[in-house]
Tab-separated table of C-alpha atoms in Angstrom:
chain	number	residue	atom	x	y	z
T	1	UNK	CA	131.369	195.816	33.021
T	2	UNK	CA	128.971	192.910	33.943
T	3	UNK	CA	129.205	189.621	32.947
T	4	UNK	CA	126.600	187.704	30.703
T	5	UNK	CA	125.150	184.603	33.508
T	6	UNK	CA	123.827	181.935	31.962
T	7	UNK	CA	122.433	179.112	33.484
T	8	UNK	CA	122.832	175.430	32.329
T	9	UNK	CA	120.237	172.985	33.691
T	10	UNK	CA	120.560	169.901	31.625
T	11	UNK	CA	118.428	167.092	33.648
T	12	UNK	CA	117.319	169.274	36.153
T	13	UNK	CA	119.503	167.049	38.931
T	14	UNK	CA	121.920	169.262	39.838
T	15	UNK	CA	122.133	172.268	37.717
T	16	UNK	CA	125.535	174.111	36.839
T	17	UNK	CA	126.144	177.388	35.599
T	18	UNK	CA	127.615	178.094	32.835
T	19	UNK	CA	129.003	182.393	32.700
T	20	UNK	CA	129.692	183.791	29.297
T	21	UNK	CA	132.607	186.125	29.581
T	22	UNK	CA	133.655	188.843	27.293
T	23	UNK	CA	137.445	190.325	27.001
T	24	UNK	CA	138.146	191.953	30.282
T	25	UNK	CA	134.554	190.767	31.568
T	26	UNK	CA	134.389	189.258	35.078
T	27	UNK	CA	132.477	187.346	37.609
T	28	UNK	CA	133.011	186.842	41.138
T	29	UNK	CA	132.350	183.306	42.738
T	30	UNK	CA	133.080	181.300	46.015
T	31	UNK	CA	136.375	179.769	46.470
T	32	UNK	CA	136.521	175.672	44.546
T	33	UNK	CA	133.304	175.540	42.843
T	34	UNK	CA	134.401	175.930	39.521
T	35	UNK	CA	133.523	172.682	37.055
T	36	UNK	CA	135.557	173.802	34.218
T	37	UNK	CA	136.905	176.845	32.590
T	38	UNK	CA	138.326	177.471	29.256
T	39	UNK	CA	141.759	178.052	28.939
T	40	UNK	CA	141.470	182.002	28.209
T	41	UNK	CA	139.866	182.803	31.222
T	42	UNK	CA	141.634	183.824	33.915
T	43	UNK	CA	141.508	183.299	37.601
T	44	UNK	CA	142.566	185.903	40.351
T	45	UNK	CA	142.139	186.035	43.835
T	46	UNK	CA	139.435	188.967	44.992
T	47	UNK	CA	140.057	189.439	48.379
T	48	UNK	CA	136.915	190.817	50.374
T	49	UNK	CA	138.628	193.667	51.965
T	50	UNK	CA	138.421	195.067	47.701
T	51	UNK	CA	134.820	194.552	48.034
T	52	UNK	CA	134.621	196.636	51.230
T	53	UNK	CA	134.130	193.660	54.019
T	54	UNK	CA	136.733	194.732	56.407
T	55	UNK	CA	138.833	191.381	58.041
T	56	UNK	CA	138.322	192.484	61.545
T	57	UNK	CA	133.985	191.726	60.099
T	58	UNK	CA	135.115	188.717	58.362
T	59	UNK	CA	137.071	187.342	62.004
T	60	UNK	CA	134.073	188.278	63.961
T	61	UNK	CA	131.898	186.443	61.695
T	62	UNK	CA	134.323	183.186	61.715
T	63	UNK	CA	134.410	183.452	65.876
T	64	UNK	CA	130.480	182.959	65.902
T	65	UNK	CA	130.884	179.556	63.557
T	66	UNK	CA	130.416	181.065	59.754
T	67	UNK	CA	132.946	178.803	58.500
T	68	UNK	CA	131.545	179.135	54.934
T	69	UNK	CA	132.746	182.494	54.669
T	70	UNK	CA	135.997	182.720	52.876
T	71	UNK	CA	138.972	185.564	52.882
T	72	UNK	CA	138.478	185.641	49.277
T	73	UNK	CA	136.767	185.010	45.672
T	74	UNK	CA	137.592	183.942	42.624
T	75	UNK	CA	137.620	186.533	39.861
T	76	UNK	CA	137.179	184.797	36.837
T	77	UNK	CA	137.849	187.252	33.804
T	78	UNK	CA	136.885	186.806	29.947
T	79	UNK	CA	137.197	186.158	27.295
T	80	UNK	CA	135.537	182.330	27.327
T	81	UNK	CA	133.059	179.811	29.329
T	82	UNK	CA	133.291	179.123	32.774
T	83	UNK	CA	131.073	176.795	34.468
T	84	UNK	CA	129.969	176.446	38.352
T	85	UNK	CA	128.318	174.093	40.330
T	86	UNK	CA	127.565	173.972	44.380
T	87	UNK	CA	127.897	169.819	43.482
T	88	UNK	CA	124.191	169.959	45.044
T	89	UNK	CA	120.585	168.727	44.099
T	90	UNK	CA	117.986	172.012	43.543
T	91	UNK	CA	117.574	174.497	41.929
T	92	UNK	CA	119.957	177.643	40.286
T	93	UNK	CA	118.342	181.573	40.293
T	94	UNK	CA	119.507	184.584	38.143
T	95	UNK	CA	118.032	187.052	39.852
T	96	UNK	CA	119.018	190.602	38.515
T	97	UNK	CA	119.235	193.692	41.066
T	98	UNK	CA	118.188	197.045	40.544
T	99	UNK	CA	120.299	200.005	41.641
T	100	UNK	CA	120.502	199.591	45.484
T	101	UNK	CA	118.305	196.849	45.534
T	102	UNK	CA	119.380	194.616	47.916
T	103	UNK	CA	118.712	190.662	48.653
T	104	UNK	CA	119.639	188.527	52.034
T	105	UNK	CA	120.951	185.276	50.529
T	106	UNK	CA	121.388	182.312	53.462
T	107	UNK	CA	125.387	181.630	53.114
T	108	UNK	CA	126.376	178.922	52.160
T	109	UNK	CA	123.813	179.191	48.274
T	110	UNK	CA	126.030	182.081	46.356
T	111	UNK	CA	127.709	181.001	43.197
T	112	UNK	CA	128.222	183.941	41.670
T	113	UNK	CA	127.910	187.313	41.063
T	114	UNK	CA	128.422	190.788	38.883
T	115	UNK	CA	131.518	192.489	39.772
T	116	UNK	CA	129.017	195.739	40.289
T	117	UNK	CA	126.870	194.227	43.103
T	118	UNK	CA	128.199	194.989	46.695
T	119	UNK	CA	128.278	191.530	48.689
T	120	UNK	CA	128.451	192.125	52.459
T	121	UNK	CA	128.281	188.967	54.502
T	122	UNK	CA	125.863	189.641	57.804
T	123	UNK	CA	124.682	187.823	61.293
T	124	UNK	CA	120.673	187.588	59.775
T	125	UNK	CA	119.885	186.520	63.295
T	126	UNK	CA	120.620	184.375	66.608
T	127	UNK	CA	118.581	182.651	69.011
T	128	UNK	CA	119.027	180.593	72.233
T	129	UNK	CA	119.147	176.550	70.990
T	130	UNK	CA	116.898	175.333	73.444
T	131	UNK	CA	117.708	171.908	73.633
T	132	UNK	CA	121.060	172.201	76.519
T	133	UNK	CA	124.593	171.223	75.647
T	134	UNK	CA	126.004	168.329	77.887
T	135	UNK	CA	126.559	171.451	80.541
T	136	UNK	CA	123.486	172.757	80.350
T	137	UNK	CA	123.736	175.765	78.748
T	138	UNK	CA	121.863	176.839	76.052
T	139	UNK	CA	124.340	177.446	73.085
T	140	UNK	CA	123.408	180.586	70.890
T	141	UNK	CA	122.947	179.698	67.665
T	142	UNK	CA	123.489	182.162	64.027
T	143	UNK	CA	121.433	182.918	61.052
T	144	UNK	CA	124.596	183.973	58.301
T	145	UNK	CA	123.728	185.459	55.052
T	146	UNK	CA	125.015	187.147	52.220
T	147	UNK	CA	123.748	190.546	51.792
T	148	UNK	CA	123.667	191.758	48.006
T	149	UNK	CA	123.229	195.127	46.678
T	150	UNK	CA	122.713	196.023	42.963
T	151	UNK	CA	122.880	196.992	40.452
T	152	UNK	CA	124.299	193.924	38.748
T	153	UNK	CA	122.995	190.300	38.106
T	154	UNK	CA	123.379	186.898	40.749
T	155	UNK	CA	123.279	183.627	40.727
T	156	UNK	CA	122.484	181.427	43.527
T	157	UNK	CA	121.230	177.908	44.144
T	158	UNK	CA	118.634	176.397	46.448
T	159	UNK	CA	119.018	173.139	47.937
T	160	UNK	CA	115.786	171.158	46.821
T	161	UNK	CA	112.802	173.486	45.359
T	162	UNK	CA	112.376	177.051	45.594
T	163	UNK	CA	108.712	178.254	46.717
T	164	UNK	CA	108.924	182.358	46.023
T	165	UNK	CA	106.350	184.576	47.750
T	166	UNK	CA	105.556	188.727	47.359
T	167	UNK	CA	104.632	189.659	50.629
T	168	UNK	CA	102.773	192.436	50.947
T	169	UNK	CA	103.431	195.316	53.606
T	170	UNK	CA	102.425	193.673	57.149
T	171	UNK	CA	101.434	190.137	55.414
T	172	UNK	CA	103.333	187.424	57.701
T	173	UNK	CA	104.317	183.885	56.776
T	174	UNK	CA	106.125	181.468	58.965
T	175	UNK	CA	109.340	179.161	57.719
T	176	UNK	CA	111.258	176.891	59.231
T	177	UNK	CA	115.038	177.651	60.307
T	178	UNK	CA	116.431	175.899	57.833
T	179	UNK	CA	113.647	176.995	54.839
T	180	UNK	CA	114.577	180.083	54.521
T	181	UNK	CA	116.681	180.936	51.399
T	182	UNK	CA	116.485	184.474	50.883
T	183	UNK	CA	114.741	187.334	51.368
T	184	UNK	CA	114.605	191.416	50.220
T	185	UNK	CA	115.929	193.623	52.368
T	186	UNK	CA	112.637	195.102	53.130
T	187	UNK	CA	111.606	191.963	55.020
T	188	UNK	CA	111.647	191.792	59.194
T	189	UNK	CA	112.541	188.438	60.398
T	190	UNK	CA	112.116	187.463	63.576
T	191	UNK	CA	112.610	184.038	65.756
T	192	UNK	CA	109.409	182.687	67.012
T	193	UNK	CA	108.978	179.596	68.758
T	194	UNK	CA	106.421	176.539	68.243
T	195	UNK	CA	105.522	174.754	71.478
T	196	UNK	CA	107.489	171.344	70.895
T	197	UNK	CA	106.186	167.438	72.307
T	198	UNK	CA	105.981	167.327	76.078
T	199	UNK	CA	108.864	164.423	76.653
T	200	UNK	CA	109.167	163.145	80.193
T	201	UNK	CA	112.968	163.439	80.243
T	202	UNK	CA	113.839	166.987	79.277
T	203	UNK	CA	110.186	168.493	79.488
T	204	UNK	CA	108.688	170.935	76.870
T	205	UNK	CA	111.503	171.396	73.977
T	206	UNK	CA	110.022	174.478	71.983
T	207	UNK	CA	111.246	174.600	68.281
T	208	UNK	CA	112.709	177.353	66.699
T	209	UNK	CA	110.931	178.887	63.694
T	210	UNK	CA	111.234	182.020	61.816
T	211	UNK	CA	108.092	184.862	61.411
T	212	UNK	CA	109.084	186.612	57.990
T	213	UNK	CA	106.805	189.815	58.026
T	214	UNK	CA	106.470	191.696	54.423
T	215	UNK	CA	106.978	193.828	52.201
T	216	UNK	CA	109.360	192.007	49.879
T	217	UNK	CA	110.187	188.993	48.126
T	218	UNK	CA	110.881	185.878	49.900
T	219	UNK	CA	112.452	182.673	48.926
T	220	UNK	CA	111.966	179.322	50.473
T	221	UNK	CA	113.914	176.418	49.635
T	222	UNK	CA	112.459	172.253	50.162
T	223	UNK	CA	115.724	171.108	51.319
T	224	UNK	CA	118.360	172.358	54.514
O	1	UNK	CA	122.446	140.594	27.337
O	2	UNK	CA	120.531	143.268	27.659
O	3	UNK	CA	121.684	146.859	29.867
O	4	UNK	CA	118.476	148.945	30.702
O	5	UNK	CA	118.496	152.101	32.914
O	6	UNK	CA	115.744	152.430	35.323
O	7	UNK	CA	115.230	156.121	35.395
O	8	UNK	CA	114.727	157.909	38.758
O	9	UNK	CA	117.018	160.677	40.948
O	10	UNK	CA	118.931	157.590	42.138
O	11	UNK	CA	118.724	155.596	38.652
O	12	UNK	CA	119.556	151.783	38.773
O	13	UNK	CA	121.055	149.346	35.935
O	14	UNK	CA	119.327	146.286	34.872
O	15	UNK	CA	121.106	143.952	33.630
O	16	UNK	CA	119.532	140.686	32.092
O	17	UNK	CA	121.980	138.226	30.886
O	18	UNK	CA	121.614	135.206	29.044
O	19	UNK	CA	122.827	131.847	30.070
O	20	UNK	CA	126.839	132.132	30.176
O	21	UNK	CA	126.285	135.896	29.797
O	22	UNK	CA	128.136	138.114	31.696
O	23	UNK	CA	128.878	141.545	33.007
O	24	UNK	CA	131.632	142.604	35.988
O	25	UNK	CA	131.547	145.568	37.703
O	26	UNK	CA	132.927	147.158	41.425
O	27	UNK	CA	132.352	145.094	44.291
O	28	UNK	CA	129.325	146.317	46.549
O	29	UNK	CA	127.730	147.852	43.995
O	30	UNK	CA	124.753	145.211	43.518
O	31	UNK	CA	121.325	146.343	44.287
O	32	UNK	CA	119.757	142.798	44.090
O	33	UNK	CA	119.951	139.420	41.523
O	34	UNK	CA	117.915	136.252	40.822
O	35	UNK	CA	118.890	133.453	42.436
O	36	UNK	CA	120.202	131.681	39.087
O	37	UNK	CA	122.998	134.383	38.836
O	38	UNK	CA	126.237	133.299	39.454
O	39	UNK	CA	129.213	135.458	41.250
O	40	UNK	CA	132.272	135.009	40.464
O	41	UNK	CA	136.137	137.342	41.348
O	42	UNK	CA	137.872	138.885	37.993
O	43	UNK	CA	141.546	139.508	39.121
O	44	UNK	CA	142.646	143.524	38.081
O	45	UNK	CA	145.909	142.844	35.851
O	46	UNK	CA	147.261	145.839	34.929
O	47	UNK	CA	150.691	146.519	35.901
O	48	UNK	CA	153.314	144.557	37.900
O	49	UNK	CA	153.278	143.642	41.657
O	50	UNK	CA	154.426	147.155	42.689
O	51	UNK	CA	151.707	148.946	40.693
O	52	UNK	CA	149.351	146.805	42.142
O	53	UNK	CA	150.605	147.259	45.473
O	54	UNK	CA	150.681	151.449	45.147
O	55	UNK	CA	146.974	151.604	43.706
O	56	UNK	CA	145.643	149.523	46.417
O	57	UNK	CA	147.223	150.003	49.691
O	58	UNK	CA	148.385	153.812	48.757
O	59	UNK	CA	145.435	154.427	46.205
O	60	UNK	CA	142.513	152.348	47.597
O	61	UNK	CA	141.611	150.756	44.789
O	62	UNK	CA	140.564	147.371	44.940
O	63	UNK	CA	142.273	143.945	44.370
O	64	UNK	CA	139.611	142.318	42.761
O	65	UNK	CA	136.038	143.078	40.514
O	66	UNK	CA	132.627	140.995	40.662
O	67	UNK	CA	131.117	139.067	37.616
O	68	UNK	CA	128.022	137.959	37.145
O	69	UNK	CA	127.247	135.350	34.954
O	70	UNK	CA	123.779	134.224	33.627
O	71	UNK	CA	121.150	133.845	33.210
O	72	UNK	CA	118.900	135.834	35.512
O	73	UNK	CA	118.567	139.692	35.934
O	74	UNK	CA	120.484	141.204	38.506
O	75	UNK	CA	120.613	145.302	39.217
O	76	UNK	CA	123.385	147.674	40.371
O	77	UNK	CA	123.308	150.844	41.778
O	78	UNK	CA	126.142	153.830	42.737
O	79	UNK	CA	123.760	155.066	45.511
O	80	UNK	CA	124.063	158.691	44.048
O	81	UNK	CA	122.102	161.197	42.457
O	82	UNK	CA	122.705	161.426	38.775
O	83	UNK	CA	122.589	159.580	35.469
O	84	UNK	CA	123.495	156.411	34.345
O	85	UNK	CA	125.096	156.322	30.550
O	86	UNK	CA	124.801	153.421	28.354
O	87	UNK	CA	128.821	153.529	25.992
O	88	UNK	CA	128.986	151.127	22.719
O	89	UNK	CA	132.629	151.134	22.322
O	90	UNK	CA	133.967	150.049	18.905
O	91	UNK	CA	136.845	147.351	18.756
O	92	UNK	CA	139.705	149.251	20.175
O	93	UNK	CA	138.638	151.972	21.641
O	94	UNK	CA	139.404	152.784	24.796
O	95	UNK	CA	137.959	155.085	27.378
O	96	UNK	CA	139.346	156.239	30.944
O	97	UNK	CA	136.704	156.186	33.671
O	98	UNK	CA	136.737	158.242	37.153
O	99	UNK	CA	137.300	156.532	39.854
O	100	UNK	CA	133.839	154.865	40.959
O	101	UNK	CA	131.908	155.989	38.454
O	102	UNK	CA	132.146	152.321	36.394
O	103	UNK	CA	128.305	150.399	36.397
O	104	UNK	CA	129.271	147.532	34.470
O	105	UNK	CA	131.264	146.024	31.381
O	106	UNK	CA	130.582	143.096	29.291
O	107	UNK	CA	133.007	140.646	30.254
O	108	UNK	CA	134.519	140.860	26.777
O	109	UNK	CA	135.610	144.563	27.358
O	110	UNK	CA	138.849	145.141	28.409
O	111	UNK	CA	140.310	146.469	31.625
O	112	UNK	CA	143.139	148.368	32.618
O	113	UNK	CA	144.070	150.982	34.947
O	114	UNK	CA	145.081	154.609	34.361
O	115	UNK	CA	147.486	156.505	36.486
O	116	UNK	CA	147.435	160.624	36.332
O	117	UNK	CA	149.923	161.691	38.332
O	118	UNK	CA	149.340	164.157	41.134
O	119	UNK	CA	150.664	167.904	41.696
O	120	UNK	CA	153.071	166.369	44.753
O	121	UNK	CA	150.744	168.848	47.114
O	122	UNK	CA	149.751	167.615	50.744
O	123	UNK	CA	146.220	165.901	49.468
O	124	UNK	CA	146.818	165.001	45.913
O	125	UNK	CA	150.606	163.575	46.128
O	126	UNK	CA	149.358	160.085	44.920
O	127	UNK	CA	147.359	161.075	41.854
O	128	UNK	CA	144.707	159.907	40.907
O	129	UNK	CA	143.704	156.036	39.068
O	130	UNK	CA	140.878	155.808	35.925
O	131	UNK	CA	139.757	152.404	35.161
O	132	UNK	CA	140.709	152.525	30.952
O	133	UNK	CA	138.225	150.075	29.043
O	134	UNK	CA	138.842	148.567	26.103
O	135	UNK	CA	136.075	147.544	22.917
O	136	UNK	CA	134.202	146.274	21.863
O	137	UNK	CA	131.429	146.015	23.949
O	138	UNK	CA	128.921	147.726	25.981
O	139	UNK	CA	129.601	149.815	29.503
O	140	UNK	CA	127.109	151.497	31.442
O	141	UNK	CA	128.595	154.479	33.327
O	142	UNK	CA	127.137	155.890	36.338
O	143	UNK	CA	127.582	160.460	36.286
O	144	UNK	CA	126.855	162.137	39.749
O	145	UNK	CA	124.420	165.436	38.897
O	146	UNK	CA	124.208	165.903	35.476
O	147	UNK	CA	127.029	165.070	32.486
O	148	UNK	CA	128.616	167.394	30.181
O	149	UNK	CA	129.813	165.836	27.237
O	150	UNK	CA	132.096	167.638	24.827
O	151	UNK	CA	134.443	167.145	21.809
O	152	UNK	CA	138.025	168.369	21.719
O	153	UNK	CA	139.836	169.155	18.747
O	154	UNK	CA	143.941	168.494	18.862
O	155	UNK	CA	145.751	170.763	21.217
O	156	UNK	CA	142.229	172.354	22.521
O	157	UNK	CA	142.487	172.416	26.082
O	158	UNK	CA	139.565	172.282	28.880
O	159	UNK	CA	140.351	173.026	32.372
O	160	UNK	CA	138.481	171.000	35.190
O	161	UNK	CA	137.444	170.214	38.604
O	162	UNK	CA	139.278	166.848	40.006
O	163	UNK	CA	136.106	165.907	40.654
O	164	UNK	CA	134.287	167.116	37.527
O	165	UNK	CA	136.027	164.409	34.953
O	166	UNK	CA	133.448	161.445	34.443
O	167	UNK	CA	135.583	160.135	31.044
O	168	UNK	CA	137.678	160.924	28.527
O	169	UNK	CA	139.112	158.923	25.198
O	170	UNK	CA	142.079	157.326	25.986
O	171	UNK	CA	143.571	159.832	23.206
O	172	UNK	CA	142.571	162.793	25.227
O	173	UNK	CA	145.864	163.652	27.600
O	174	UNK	CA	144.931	164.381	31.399
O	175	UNK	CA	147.600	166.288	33.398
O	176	UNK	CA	146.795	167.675	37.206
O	177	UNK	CA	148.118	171.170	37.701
O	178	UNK	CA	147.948	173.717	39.988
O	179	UNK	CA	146.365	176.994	39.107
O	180	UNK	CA	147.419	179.326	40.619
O	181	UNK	CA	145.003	181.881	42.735
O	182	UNK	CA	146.263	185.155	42.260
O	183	UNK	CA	149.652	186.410	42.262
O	184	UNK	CA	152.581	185.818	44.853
O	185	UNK	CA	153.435	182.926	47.890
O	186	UNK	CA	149.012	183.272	48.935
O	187	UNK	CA	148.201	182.878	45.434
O	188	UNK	CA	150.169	179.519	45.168
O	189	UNK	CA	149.246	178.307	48.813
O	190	UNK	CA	145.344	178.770	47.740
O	191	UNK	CA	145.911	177.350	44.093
O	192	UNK	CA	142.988	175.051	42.854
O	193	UNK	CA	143.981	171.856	42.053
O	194	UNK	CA	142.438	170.868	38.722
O	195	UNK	CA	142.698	168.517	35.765
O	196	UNK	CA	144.125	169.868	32.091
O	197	UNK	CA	142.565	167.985	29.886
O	198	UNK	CA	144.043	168.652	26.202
O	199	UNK	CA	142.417	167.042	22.537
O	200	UNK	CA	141.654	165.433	20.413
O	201	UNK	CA	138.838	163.005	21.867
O	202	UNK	CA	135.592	163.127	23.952
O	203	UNK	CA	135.470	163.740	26.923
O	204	UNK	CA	132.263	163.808	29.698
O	205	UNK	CA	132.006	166.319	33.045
O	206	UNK	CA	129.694	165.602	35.656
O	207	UNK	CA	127.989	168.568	37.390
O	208	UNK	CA	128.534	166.807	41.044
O	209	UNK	CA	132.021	165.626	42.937
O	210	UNK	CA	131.479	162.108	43.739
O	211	UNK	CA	133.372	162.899	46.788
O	212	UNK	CA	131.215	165.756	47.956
O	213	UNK	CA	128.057	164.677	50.176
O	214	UNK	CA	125.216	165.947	47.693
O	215	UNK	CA	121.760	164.304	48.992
């Protein structure tokens, strides 16, 4: 049974959701985001080896530095109000998903979701940092996201303003690191690299950008 | 006197007081005044020396608050994204106020301090303090994101964030509890730690935590 998601942006500042349950309805969200909840809803703890995320993933993915990701949700089940917020400036999404349709959400911008949509949480990519630690090495550095299947409705927020794009098969368009908000599954992203400011003490310092290659639906957000 | 908001994502008060006129408000907070405006210390009494001495050294609350006294403009800012609420409060009515979320008073209104006790868990044993204000008079409150305002009817009950509560009548009864998250000893050690807040009276959420970094 999926939830009714409706968003509250009074001001426009920093937008919460507000989810309309039903009796027995539910919604899934991160862990401490909640703003207020009626006293008939109920809270339990959905632990993300129910959704299918096995905790040997969930390790691996806290041993490369995803320390957003969480060993649980909270189920929040009708009837009654229940209101979100990520407690940033942007913008909130309800973006519905089709049967198997799936969207790459950067972690860290979730709020919530339909108890029918299959969350996975995923290494989107890594790359070499290039400016060197104090030991000069170059420290890899992770891409997390959320990966999120339909069918079933979500709600995310950016930070900042969203910019959506279609891209069409082979069309390319070039983000920043930190830009990029989501993307459809269909999309290829690669690291590319800009050639950086010649500075006389460490030499060429190339920055890290990302090549998003269509088809698909891609989300880019004004703030990091 | 004369309270204006200066609209923005960062809004600012303006206050322009008359000669004599005056307004107090939480130390540091002053964007800028005319020279003509005077500063001056208002002692917090509320309590004895021991409540003092637990909501300052144990709660961080400050000894003292600022007044400025006319004439001359002078503006105040909370440095956070949100809105700033202008509150005529009749003669006796009384309001509780988050922690850092007071702009200014008229010097007439009166202040107190309001102590919710805490859930004796390691980071909210002490509880929590609410500056309670007192008509009549004006206040201008400052909300982090957006505000929520809502009535409650006797015995309705709203559960919130910590950080969600911007203010509540003075009727309205505030009680931190732990909720639990999920059954059994995880479900307890995970519990959010939120605010019961149970009618009647108005009370105002604010879509940010003040004490999350949000810009």
């Amino acid at each position: 049974m999926s939830a009714t998601v409706k968003a509250d942006t009074v001001g426009g500042i920093t937008p919460a959701v507000l989810v309309t349950l039903a009796h027995g309805e539910k919604v899934l969200a991160a862990h401490g985001i909640m703003l207020y909840k009626e006293t008939p809803v109920k809270v339990h703890r959905r632990t993300m080896k129910s959704l299918g995320v096995s905790t040997a993933h969930l390790m691996g993915m806290h041993a490369l530095g995803d320390n957003e990701e969480s060993y649980f949700f909270a189920e929040f089940e009708g009837p009654g109000h229940v209101s979100l917020s990520r407690d940033r400036g942007g913008e909130v999404r309800i973006v519905p998903l089709a049967q198997n349709q799936s969207v790459r959400l950067r972690n860290g911008h979730l709020i919530c979701f339909d108890e029918s949509v299959r969350y996975y949480p995923m290494v989107l990519l890594k790359y070499q940092d290039p400016v060197p630690d104090s030991n000069g090495n170059h420290p890899t550095r992770y891409v997390f996201a959320d990966e999120l299947t339909g069918p079933g409705t979500i709600v995310f927020q950016s930070y900042g303003n969203v910019l959506s794009f279609e891209l069409k098969p082979g069309e390319m368009m070039r983000t920043s690191v930190e830009g990029l908000l989501a993307a459809a599954q269909s999309v290829q992203i690669r690291i590319n690299w800009l050639a950086g400011a010649q500075l006389a003490g460490t030499g060429n310092i190339a920055i890290p950008v990302l090549d998003v290659v269509g088809p698909g639906m891609v989300m880019v957000h004004s703030g990091a | 006197m004369e309270l204006e908001t200066l609209p923005g994502l960062v809004p600012t008060l303006l206050a322009t007081l008359g000669a004599n006129e005056s307004i107090y408000c939480e130390h540091g907070i002053m964007l800028y005044k005319d020279p003509p405006v005077g500063v001056a210390r208002k002692t917090i009494q509320s309590g004895g020396f021991l409540k003092t001495m637990e909501r300052t050294a144990v709660g961080g609350i400050p000894f003292f608050l600022t007044e400025f006294i006319g004439p001359g403009h002078v503006a105040l800012s909370r440095d956070g994204v949100g809105e700033v609420r202008m509150i005529e409060l009749a003669a006796n009515e009384s309001i509780d106020v988050a922690e850092g979320s007071l702009v200014c008073a008229e010097t007439r209104v009166g202040y107190a301090m309001e102590y919710v006790k805490g859930t004796n868990r390691p980071g909210r044993m002490i509880g929590l303090w609410m500056d309670r204000l007192t008509g009549p008079g004006k206040i201008a409150l400052h909300g982090y994101g957006n505000i929520i305002s809502m009535g409650l009817a006797a015995g309705e009950v709203v559960t919130c964030d910590l950080g969600a509560l911007l203010y509540k009548s003075a009727s309205v009864k505030a009680q931190t509890e732990n909720l639990p998250f999920g059954s059994g000893f995880l479900g307890k050690l995970e519990s959010f730690e939120v605010l019961a807040l149970t009618g009647p009276g108005k009370i105002a959420l604010q879509t940010v935590d003040p004490k999350v970094l949000h810009y």
